[in-house]
PDB file of C-alpha atoms in Angstrom:
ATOM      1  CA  UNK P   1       4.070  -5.360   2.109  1.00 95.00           C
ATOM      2  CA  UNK P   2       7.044  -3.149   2.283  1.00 96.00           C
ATOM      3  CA  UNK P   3       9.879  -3.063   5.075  1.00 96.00           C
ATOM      4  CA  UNK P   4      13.130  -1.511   5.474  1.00 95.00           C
ATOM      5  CA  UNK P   5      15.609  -2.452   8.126  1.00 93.00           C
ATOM      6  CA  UNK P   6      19.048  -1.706   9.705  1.00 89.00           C
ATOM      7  CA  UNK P   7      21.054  -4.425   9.872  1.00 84.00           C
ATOM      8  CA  UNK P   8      23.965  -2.719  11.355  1.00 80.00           C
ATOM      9  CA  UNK P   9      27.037  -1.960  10.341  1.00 80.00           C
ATOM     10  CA  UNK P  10      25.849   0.893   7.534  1.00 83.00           C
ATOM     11  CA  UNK P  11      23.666  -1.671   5.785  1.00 88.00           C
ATOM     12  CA  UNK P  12      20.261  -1.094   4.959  1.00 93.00           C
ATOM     13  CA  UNK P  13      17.716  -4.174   3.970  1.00 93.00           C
ATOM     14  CA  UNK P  14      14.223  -3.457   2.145  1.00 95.00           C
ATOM     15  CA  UNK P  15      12.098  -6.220   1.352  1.00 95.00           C
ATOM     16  CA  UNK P  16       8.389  -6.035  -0.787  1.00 95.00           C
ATOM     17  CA  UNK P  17       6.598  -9.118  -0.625  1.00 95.00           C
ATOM     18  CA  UNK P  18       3.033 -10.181  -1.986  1.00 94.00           C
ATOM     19  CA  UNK P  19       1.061 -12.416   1.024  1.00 94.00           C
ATOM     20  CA  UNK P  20      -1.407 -14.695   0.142  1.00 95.00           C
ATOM     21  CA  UNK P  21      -3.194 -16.443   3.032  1.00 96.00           C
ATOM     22  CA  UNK P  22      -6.192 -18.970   2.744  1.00 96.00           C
ATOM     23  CA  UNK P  23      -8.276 -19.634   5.412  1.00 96.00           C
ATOM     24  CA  UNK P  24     -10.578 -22.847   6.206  1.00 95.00           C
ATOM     25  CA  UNK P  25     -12.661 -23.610   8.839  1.00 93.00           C
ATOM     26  CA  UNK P  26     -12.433 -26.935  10.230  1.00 94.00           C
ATOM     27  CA  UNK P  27     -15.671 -26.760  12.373  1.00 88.00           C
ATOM     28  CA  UNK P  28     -15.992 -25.823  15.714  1.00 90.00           C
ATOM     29  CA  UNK P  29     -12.940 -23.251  17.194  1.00 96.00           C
ATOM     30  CA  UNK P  30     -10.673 -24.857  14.632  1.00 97.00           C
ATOM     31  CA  UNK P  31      -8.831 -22.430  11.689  1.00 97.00           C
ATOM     32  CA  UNK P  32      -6.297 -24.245   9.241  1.00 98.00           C
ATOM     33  CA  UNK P  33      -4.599 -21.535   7.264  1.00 98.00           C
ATOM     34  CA  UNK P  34      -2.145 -21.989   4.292  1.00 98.00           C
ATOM     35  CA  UNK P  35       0.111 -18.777   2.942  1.00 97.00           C
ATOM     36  CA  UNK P  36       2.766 -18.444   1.201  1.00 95.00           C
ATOM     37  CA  UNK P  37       4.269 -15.293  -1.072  1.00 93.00           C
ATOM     38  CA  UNK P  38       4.072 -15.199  -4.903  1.00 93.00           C
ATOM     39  CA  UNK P  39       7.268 -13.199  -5.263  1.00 92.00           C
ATOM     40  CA  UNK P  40       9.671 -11.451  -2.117  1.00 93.00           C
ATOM     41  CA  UNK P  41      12.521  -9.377  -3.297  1.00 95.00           C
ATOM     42  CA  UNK P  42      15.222  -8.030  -0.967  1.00 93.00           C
ATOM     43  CA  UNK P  43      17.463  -5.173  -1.500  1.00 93.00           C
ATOM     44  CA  UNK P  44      20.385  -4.904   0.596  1.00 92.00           C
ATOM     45  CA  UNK P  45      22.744  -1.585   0.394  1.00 89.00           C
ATOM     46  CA  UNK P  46      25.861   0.545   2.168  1.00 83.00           C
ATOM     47  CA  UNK P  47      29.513   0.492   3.430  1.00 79.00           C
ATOM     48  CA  UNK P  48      29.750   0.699  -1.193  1.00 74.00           C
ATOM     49  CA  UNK P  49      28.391  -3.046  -1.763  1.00 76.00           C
ATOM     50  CA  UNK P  50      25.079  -3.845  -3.083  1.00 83.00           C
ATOM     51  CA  UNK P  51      23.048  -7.361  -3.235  1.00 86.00           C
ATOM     52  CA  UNK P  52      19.538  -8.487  -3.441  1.00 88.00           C
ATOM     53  CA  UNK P  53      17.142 -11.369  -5.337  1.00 91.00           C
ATOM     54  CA  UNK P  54      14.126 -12.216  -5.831  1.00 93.00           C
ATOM     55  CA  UNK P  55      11.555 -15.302  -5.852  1.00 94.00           C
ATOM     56  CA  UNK P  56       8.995 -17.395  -4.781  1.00 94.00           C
ATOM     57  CA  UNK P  57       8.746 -17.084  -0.685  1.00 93.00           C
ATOM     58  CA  UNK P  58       8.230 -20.140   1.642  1.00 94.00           C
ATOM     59  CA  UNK P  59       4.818 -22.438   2.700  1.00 96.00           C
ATOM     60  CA  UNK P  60       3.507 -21.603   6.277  1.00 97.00           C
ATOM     61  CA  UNK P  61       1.484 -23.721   7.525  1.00 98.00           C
ATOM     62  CA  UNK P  62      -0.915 -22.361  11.012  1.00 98.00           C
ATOM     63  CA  UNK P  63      -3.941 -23.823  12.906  1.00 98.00           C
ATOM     64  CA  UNK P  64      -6.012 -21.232  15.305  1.00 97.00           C
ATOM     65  CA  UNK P  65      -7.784 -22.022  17.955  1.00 97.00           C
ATOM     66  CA  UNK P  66     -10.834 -19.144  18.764  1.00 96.00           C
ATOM     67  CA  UNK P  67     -13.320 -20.607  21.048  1.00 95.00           C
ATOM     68  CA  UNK P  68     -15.382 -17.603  21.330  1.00 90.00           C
ATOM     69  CA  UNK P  69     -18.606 -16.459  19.144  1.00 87.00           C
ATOM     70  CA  UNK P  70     -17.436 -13.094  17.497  1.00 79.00           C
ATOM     71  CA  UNK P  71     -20.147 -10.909  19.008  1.00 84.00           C
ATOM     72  CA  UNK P  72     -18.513 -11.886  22.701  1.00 91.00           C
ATOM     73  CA  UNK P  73     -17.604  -8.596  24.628  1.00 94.00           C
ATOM     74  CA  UNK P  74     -14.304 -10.392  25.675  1.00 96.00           C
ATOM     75  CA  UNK P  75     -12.589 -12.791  23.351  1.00 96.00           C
ATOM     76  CA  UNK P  76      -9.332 -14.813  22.957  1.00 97.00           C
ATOM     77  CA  UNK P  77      -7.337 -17.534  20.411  1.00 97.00           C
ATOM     78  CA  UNK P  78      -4.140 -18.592  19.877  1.00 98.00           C
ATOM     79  CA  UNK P  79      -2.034 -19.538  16.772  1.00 98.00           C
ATOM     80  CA  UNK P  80       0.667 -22.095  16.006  1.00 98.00           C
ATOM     81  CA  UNK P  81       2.681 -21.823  12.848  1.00 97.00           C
ATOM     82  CA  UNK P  82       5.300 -23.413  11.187  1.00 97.00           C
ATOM     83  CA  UNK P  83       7.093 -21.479   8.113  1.00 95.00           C
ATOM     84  CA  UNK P  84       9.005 -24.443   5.921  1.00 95.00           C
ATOM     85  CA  UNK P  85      12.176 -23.704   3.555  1.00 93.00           C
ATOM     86  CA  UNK P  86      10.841 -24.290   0.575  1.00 94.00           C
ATOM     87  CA  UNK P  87      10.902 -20.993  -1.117  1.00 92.00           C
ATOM     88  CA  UNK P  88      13.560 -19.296  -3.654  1.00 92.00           C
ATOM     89  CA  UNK P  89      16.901 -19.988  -2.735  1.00 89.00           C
ATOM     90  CA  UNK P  90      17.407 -15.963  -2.733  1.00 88.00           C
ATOM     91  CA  UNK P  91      14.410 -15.118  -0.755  1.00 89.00           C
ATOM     92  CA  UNK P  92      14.063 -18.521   1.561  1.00 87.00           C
ATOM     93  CA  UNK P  93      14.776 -18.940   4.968  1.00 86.00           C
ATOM     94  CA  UNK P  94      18.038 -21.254   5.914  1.00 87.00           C
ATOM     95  CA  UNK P  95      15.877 -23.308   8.722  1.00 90.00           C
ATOM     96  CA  UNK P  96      12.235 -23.793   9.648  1.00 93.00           C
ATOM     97  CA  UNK P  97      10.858 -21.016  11.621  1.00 94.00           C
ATOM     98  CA  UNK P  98       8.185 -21.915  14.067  1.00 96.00           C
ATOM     99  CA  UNK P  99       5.446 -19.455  15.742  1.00 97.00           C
ATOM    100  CA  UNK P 100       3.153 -19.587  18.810  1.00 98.00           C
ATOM    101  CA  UNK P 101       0.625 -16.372  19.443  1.00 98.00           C
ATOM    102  CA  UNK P 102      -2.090 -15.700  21.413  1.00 98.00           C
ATOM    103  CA  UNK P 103      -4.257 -12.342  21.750  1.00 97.00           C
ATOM    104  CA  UNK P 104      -7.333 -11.031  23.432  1.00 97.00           C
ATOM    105  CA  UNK P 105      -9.679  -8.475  22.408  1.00 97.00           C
ATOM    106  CA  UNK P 106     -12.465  -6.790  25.117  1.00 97.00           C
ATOM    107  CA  UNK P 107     -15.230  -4.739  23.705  1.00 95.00           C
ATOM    108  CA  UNK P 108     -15.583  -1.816  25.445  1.00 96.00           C
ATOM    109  CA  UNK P 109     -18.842  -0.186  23.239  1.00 95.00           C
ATOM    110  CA  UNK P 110     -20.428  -0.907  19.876  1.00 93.00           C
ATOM    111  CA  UNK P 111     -17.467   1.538  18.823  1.00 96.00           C
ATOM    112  CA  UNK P 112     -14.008   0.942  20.702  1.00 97.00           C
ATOM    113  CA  UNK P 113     -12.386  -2.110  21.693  1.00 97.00           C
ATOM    114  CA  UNK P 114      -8.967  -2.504  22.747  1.00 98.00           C
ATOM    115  CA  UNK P 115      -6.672  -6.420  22.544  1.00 98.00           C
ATOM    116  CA  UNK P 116      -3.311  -7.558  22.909  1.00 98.00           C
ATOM    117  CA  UNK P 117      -1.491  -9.837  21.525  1.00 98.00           C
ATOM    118  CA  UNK P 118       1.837 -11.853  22.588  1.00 98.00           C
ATOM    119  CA  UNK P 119       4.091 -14.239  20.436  1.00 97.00           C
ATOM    120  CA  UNK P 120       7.227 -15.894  20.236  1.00 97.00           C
ATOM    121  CA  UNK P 121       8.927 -17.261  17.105  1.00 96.00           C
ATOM    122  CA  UNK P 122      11.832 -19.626  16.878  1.00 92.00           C
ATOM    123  CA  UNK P 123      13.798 -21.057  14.777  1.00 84.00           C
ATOM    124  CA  UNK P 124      16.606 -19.500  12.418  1.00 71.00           C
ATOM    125  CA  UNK P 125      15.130 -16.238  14.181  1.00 77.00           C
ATOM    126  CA  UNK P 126      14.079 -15.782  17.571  1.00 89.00           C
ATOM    127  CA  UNK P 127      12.159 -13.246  18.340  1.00 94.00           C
ATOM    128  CA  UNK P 128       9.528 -12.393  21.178  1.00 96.00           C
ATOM    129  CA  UNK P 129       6.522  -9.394  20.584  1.00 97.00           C
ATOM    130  CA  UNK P 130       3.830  -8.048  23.155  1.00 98.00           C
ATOM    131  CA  UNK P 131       1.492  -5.597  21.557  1.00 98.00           C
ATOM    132  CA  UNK P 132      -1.529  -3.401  22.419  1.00 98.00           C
ATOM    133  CA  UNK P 133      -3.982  -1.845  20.513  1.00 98.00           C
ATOM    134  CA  UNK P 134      -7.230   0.224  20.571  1.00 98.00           C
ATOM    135  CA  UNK P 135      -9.656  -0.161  17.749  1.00 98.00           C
ATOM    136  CA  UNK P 136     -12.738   2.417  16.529  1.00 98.00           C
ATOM    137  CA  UNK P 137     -15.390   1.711  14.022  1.00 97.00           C
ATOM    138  CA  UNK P 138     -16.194   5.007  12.448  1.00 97.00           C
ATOM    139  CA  UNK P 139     -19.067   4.170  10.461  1.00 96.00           C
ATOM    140  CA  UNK P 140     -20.959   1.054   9.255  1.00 94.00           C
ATOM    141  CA  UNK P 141     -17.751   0.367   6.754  1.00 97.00           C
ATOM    142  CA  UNK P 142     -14.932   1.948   8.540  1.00 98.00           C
ATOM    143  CA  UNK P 143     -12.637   0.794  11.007  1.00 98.00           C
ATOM    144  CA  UNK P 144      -9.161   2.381  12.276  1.00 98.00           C
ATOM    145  CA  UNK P 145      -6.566   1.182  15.260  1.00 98.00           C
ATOM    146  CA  UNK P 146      -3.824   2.342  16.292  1.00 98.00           C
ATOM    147  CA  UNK P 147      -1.058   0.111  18.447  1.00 98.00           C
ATOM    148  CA  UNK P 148       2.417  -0.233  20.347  1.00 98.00           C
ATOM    149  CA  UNK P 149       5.039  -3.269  20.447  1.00 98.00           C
ATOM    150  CA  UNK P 150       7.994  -4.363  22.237  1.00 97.00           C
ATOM    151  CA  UNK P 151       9.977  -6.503  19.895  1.00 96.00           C
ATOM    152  CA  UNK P 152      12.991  -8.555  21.407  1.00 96.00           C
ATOM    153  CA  UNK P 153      15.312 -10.403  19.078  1.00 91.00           C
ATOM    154  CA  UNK P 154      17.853 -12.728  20.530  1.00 89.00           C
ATOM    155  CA  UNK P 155      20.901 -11.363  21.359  1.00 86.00           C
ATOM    156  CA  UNK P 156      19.752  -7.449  20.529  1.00 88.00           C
ATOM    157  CA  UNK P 157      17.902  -4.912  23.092  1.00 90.00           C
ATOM    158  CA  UNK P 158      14.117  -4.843  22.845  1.00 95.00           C
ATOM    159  CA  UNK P 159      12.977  -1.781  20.696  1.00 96.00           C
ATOM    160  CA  UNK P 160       9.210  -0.641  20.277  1.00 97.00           C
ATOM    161  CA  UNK P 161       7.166   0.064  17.318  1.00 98.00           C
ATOM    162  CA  UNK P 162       4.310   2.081  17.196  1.00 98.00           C
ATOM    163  CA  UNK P 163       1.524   1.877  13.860  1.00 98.00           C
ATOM    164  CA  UNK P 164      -1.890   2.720  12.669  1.00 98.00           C
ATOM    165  CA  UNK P 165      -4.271   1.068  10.327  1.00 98.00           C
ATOM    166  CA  UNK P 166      -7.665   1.158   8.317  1.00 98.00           C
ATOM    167  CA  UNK P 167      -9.630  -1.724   7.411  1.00 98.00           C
ATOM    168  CA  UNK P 168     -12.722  -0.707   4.585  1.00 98.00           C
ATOM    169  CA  UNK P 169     -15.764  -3.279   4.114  1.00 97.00           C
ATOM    170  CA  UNK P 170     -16.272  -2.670   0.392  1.00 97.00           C
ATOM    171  CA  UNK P 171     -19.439  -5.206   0.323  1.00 95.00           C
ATOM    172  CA  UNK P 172     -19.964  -7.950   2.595  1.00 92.00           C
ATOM    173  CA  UNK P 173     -17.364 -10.339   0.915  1.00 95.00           C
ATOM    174  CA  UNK P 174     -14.618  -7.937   0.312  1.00 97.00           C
ATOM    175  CA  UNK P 175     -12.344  -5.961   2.373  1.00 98.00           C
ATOM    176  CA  UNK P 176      -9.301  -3.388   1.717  1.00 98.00           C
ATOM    177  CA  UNK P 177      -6.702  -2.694   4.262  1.00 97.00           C
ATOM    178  CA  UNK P 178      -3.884  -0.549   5.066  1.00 98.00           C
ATOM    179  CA  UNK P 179      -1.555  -0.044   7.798  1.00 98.00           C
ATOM    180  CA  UNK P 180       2.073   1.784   8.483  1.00 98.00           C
ATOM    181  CA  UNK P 181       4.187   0.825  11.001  1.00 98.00           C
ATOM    182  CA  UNK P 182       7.420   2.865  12.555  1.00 97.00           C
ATOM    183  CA  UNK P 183      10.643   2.392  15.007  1.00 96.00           C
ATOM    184  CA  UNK P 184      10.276   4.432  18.132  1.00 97.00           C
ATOM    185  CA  UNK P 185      13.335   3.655  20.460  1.00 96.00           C
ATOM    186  CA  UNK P 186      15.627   0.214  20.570  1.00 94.00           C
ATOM    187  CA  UNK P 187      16.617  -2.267  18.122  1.00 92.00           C
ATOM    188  CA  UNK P 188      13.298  -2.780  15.870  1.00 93.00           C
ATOM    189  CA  UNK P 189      12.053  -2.724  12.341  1.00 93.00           C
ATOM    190  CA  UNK P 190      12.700   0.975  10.880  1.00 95.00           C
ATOM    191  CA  UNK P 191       9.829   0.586   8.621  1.00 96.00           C
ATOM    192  CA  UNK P 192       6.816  -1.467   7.216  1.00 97.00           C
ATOM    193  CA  UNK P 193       3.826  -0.626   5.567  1.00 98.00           C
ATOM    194  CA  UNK P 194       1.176  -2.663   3.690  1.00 97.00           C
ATOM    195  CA  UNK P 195      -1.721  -3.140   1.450  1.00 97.00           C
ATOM    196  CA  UNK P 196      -4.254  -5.988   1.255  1.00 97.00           C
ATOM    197  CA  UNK P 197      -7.192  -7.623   0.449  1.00 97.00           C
ATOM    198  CA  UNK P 198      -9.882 -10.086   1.784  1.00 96.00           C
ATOM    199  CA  UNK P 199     -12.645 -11.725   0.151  1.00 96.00           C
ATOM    200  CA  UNK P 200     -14.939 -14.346   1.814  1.00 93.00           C
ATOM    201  CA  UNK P 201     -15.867 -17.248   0.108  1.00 90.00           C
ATOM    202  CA  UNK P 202     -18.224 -18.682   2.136  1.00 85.00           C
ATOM    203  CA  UNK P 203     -22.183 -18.822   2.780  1.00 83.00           C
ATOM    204  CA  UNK P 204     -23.316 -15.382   4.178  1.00 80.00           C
ATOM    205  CA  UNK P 205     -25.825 -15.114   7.468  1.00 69.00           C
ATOM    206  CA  UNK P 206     -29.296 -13.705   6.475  1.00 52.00           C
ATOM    207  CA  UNK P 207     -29.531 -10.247   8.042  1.00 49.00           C
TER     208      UNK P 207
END
């Protein structure tokens, strides 16, 4: 993942950071999930000074709760994280940041569906988000969305962001996505894109 940011006062933060996120089911609507980032480097430039570092990020720790089957029209969860400081001094944060999200996603035809999704972090940042977004599968592999968010960090005006994604079911174990997200108006993230990949590790239904 890639973002770039204004921090104000002619400086200019990028940041490129390699996610890793393992899932477990715990049975039932229970999700533990452990991530964590190999390597984060941030680049901070203007006003003629230049800084940055790099390093191993910090532990997050989540469990989701998703009481729905996944073939529901309407379904819902919610997500409680907390992000430790155990990372690279460079890279880490100075306190614990703890998240709490929930979203819900209608199906509106075996090709469009539309969610939303709210959450509030706090901690050495504080920062609320409401998004929505409308999803279309174009074929058996294919899947796009676009979406809208108001961000509001403490003590700055709420800006919105507006982004678009593809998500590509290589076989039925692995996945590639991609996504690019912009600033439209207000105080908000100028710029983030990203690159992943999924792979399932557990038993597969028999079609």
């Amino acid at each position: 993942t890639w973002t770039r940011d204004n921090l104000g006062g002619g400086q200019i933060q990028s940041q490129y950071t390699t996610d890793s996120l393992v899932r477990l089911g715990l049975g039932g609507p229970f999700e533990a999930q452990l991530g964590t980032s190999p390597f984060n480097a941030i680049h901070t430039s203007g006003n003629g000074a230049s800084d940055g570092g790099h390093g191993w990020g910090d532990t997050v720790l989540a469990l989701k709760y998703a009481p729905n089957k996944s073939d529901a029209p309407v379904t819902w969860g919610l997500l409680g994280s907390v992000e430790f400081t155990d990372g690279a001094r460079a890279v880490r944060n100075d306190h614990r940041q703890y998240l709490l999200g929930a979203d819900v996603n209608w199906q509106l035809s075996d090709q469009d569906g539309v969610g939303g999704y709210a959450e509030q972090t706090t901690g050495q940042d504080k920062q609320s988000t409401l998004a929505i977004n409308e999803s279309h599968v174009f074929n058996k592999t294919v899947t796009g969305y676009v979406e809208l968010a108001q961000v509001h960090e403490a003590g700055e005006r709420a800006g919105t962001e507006a982004g678009t994604g593809v998500a590509w079911m290589v076989t039925q174990r692995v996945q590639l996505d991609g996504g690019v997200r912009a600033r439209v108006a207000g105080h908000a993230q100028l710029w983030m894109a990203s690159l992943g990949v999924s792979v399932f590790l557990g038993s597969l239904t028999s079609p």
